[in-house]
Amino acid sequence: MASRIRQTMDDDLEESHEINVTPFIDVILVLLIIFMVAAPLATVDVNVDLPGSTATPAPRPETPLFLTLKDDLTLAIGNDSVPRPAFAATLDSRTKGDKQARIFLRADKAVAYGDLMEAMNLLRGAGYPKIALVGLEAAPAATGAAAP
C-alpha cells in the first residue's frame, strides 16, 4: 500500500488509492520476450531449397502437416525423417486417420520430377488425395521482355 507524506503536523500517514502498474508492465514485457523466443521454434526446421512460384498463395490451415522430400530423396513428416516402408502408418498417426487432411508437399529444387511424382504416389497410395505443393513466392517475370 502506498502512502504519501502530508505537510501537517499529524503523525498519521494518508493512504493513497492509486494503482502501481510497474509490476504489471514488467510481467507483460517478460511474456512478450517469451513469445518472441518461442514463435520461431514452432516452425518446420528441415532445410530444403524450395523453387519459386508466382501463383497467389492459398490460405493455410491452423496446423498444416508438411511432407518434405529432401535432395537426397529422404522423406520427413514435420521435422522427423520417415522411412518409406513406415510412411503410411506414420502419416495415419499424424493425421489421426483423417484421409481428407491436406498434406503440404515440399520438395528441394534439385529433386527430379519423377522422384516428386513418386512421393505424390506414396501419398495417394496411403489414401491422401489432397496434396498441396509448397514453393517460395517469387516476383512475376516482366512481360514483353526479350529473353537473351
Coordinates of C-alpha atoms in Angstrom, one line a residue:
M1 CA 0.0 0.0 0.0
A2 CA 1.5 3.3 -1.0
S3 CA 1.4 6.4 1.2
R4 CA 2.3 10.0 0.9
I5 CA 3.5 12.5 3.4
R6 CA 1.3 15.4 4.2
Q7 CA 2.6 18.8 5.3
T8 CA 0.5 18.7 8.5
M9 CA 1.8 18.0 12.0
D10 CA -0.2 14.8 12.4
D11 CA 1.7 11.6 13.0
D12 CA -0.7 9.5 10.7
L13 CA 0.2 9.0 7.1
E14 CA -2.5 9.5 4.5
E15 CA -3.3 6.4 2.3
S16 CA -3.0 6.8 -1.5
H17 CA -5.6 4.9 -3.6
E18 CA -3.6 4.9 -6.8
I19 CA -2.6 1.6 -8.5
N20 CA 1.0 0.9 -9.0
V21 CA 1.3 -0.5 -12.6
T22 CA 5.1 -1.0 -12.7
P23 CA 4.9 -4.8 -11.7
F24 CA 2.2 -5.3 -14.3
I25 CA 4.3 -3.8 -17.1
D26 CA 7.3 -6.0 -16.0
V27 CA 5.2 -9.1 -16.3
I28 CA 3.9 -8.1 -19.8
L29 CA 7.4 -7.4 -21.0
V30 CA 8.6 -10.9 -19.8
L31 CA 5.6 -12.5 -21.6
L32 CA 6.5 -10.6 -24.7
I33 CA 10.0 -11.9 -24.6
I34 CA 8.9 -15.5 -24.1
F35 CA 6.6 -15.3 -27.1
M36 CA 9.2 -13.7 -29.3
V37 CA 11.6 -16.6 -28.4
A38 CA 9.0 -19.4 -28.7
A39 CA 7.5 -18.4 -32.0
P40 CA 10.4 -19.3 -34.3
L41 CA 10.6 -22.7 -32.6
A42 CA 7.1 -23.6 -33.8
T43 CA 8.0 -23.8 -37.4
V44 CA 9.4 -26.6 -39.5
D45 CA 13.2 -26.7 -39.5
V46 CA 14.0 -29.1 -42.3
N47 CA 16.4 -27.3 -44.6
V48 CA 15.3 -27.5 -48.2
D49 CA 15.9 -25.3 -51.2
L50 CA 12.4 -24.5 -52.5
P51 CA 11.7 -23.3 -56.0
G52 CA 9.8 -20.0 -56.6
S53 CA 6.2 -19.6 -57.7
T54 CA 4.2 -16.5 -58.9
A55 CA 0.8 -18.0 -58.1
T56 CA -1.3 -16.4 -55.4
P57 CA -0.9 -18.3 -52.1
A58 CA -3.8 -20.3 -50.8
P59 CA -4.9 -19.9 -47.2
R60 CA -3.2 -22.3 -44.8
P61 CA -5.0 -24.3 -42.1
E62 CA -4.2 -23.7 -38.4
T63 CA -1.9 -26.7 -38.1
P64 CA -0.5 -27.7 -41.5
L65 CA 1.1 -31.1 -42.0
F66 CA 4.3 -30.8 -44.1
L67 CA 5.8 -33.7 -46.0
T68 CA 9.4 -32.8 -47.1
L69 CA 11.3 -34.5 -49.9
K70 CA 14.9 -33.6 -49.4
D71 CA 17.6 -33.5 -52.1
D72 CA 18.9 -37.0 -51.0
L73 CA 15.3 -38.3 -51.6
T74 CA 14.6 -39.0 -47.9
L75 CA 11.1 -38.1 -46.6
A76 CA 10.3 -36.1 -43.5
I77 CA 6.9 -35.6 -41.9
G78 CA 7.2 -32.3 -40.0
N79 CA 10.7 -32.4 -38.6
D80 CA 11.0 -36.2 -38.3
S81 CA 12.6 -38.4 -41.0
V82 CA 10.4 -41.3 -42.0
P83 CA 11.5 -44.5 -43.8
R84 CA 9.4 -45.3 -46.9
P85 CA 8.1 -48.7 -45.6
A86 CA 6.6 -47.0 -42.4
F87 CA 5.4 -43.9 -44.3
A88 CA 1.7 -44.7 -44.4
A89 CA 1.5 -45.7 -40.8
T90 CA 3.3 -42.6 -39.6
L91 CA 1.1 -40.4 -41.7
D92 CA -2.0 -42.0 -40.4
S93 CA -0.8 -41.5 -36.8
R94 CA 0.0 -37.8 -37.5
T95 CA -3.4 -37.1 -39.2
K96 CA -5.3 -39.3 -36.7
G97 CA -6.7 -41.3 -39.6
D98 CA -8.3 -38.3 -41.4
K99 CA -7.8 -39.2 -45.1
Q100 CA -9.2 -35.8 -46.2
A101 CA -6.5 -33.8 -44.5
R102 CA -4.5 -31.6 -46.8
I103 CA -0.8 -32.6 -46.9
F104 CA 1.6 -29.8 -47.9
L105 CA 4.4 -31.3 -50.0
R106 CA 7.7 -29.5 -50.0
A107 CA 10.5 -30.7 -52.3
D108 CA 14.0 -29.5 -52.9
K109 CA 14.8 -27.7 -56.1
A110 CA 17.3 -30.4 -57.0
V111 CA 14.7 -33.2 -56.8
A112 CA 13.8 -34.7 -60.2
Y113 CA 10.2 -34.6 -61.4
G114 CA 9.9 -38.4 -61.4
D115 CA 11.0 -38.5 -57.8
L116 CA 8.5 -35.9 -56.8
M117 CA 5.8 -37.9 -58.6
E118 CA 6.9 -41.0 -56.6
A119 CA 6.3 -39.0 -53.4
M120 CA 2.9 -38.0 -54.6
N121 CA 2.1 -41.6 -55.5
L122 CA 3.1 -42.6 -52.0
L123 CA 0.6 -40.1 -50.6
R124 CA -2.2 -41.3 -52.9
G125 CA -1.3 -44.9 -52.1
A126 CA -1.7 -44.1 -48.4
G127 CA -5.2 -42.7 -49.2
Y128 CA -4.4 -39.0 -49.1
P129 CA -5.8 -37.3 -52.3
K130 CA -5.5 -33.7 -51.1
I131 CA -1.9 -32.6 -51.8
A132 CA -0.7 -29.0 -51.9
L133 CA 2.7 -28.1 -53.4
V134 CA 4.7 -25.6 -51.4
G135 CA 7.1 -23.1 -53.0
L136 CA 8.6 -19.7 -52.4
E137 CA 6.9 -16.6 -53.6
A138 CA 8.8 -15.1 -56.5
A139 CA 8.3 -11.8 -58.3
P140 CA 6.4 -12.2 -61.6
A141 CA 8.5 -12.0 -64.7
A142 CA 8.4 -8.8 -66.7
T143 CA 6.0 -9.1 -69.6
G144 CA 7.3 -8.2 -73.0
A145 CA 11.0 -8.5 -72.0
A146 CA 13.0 -10.4 -74.6
A147 CA 14.9 -13.4 -73.4
P148 CA 18.7 -13.3 -74.2

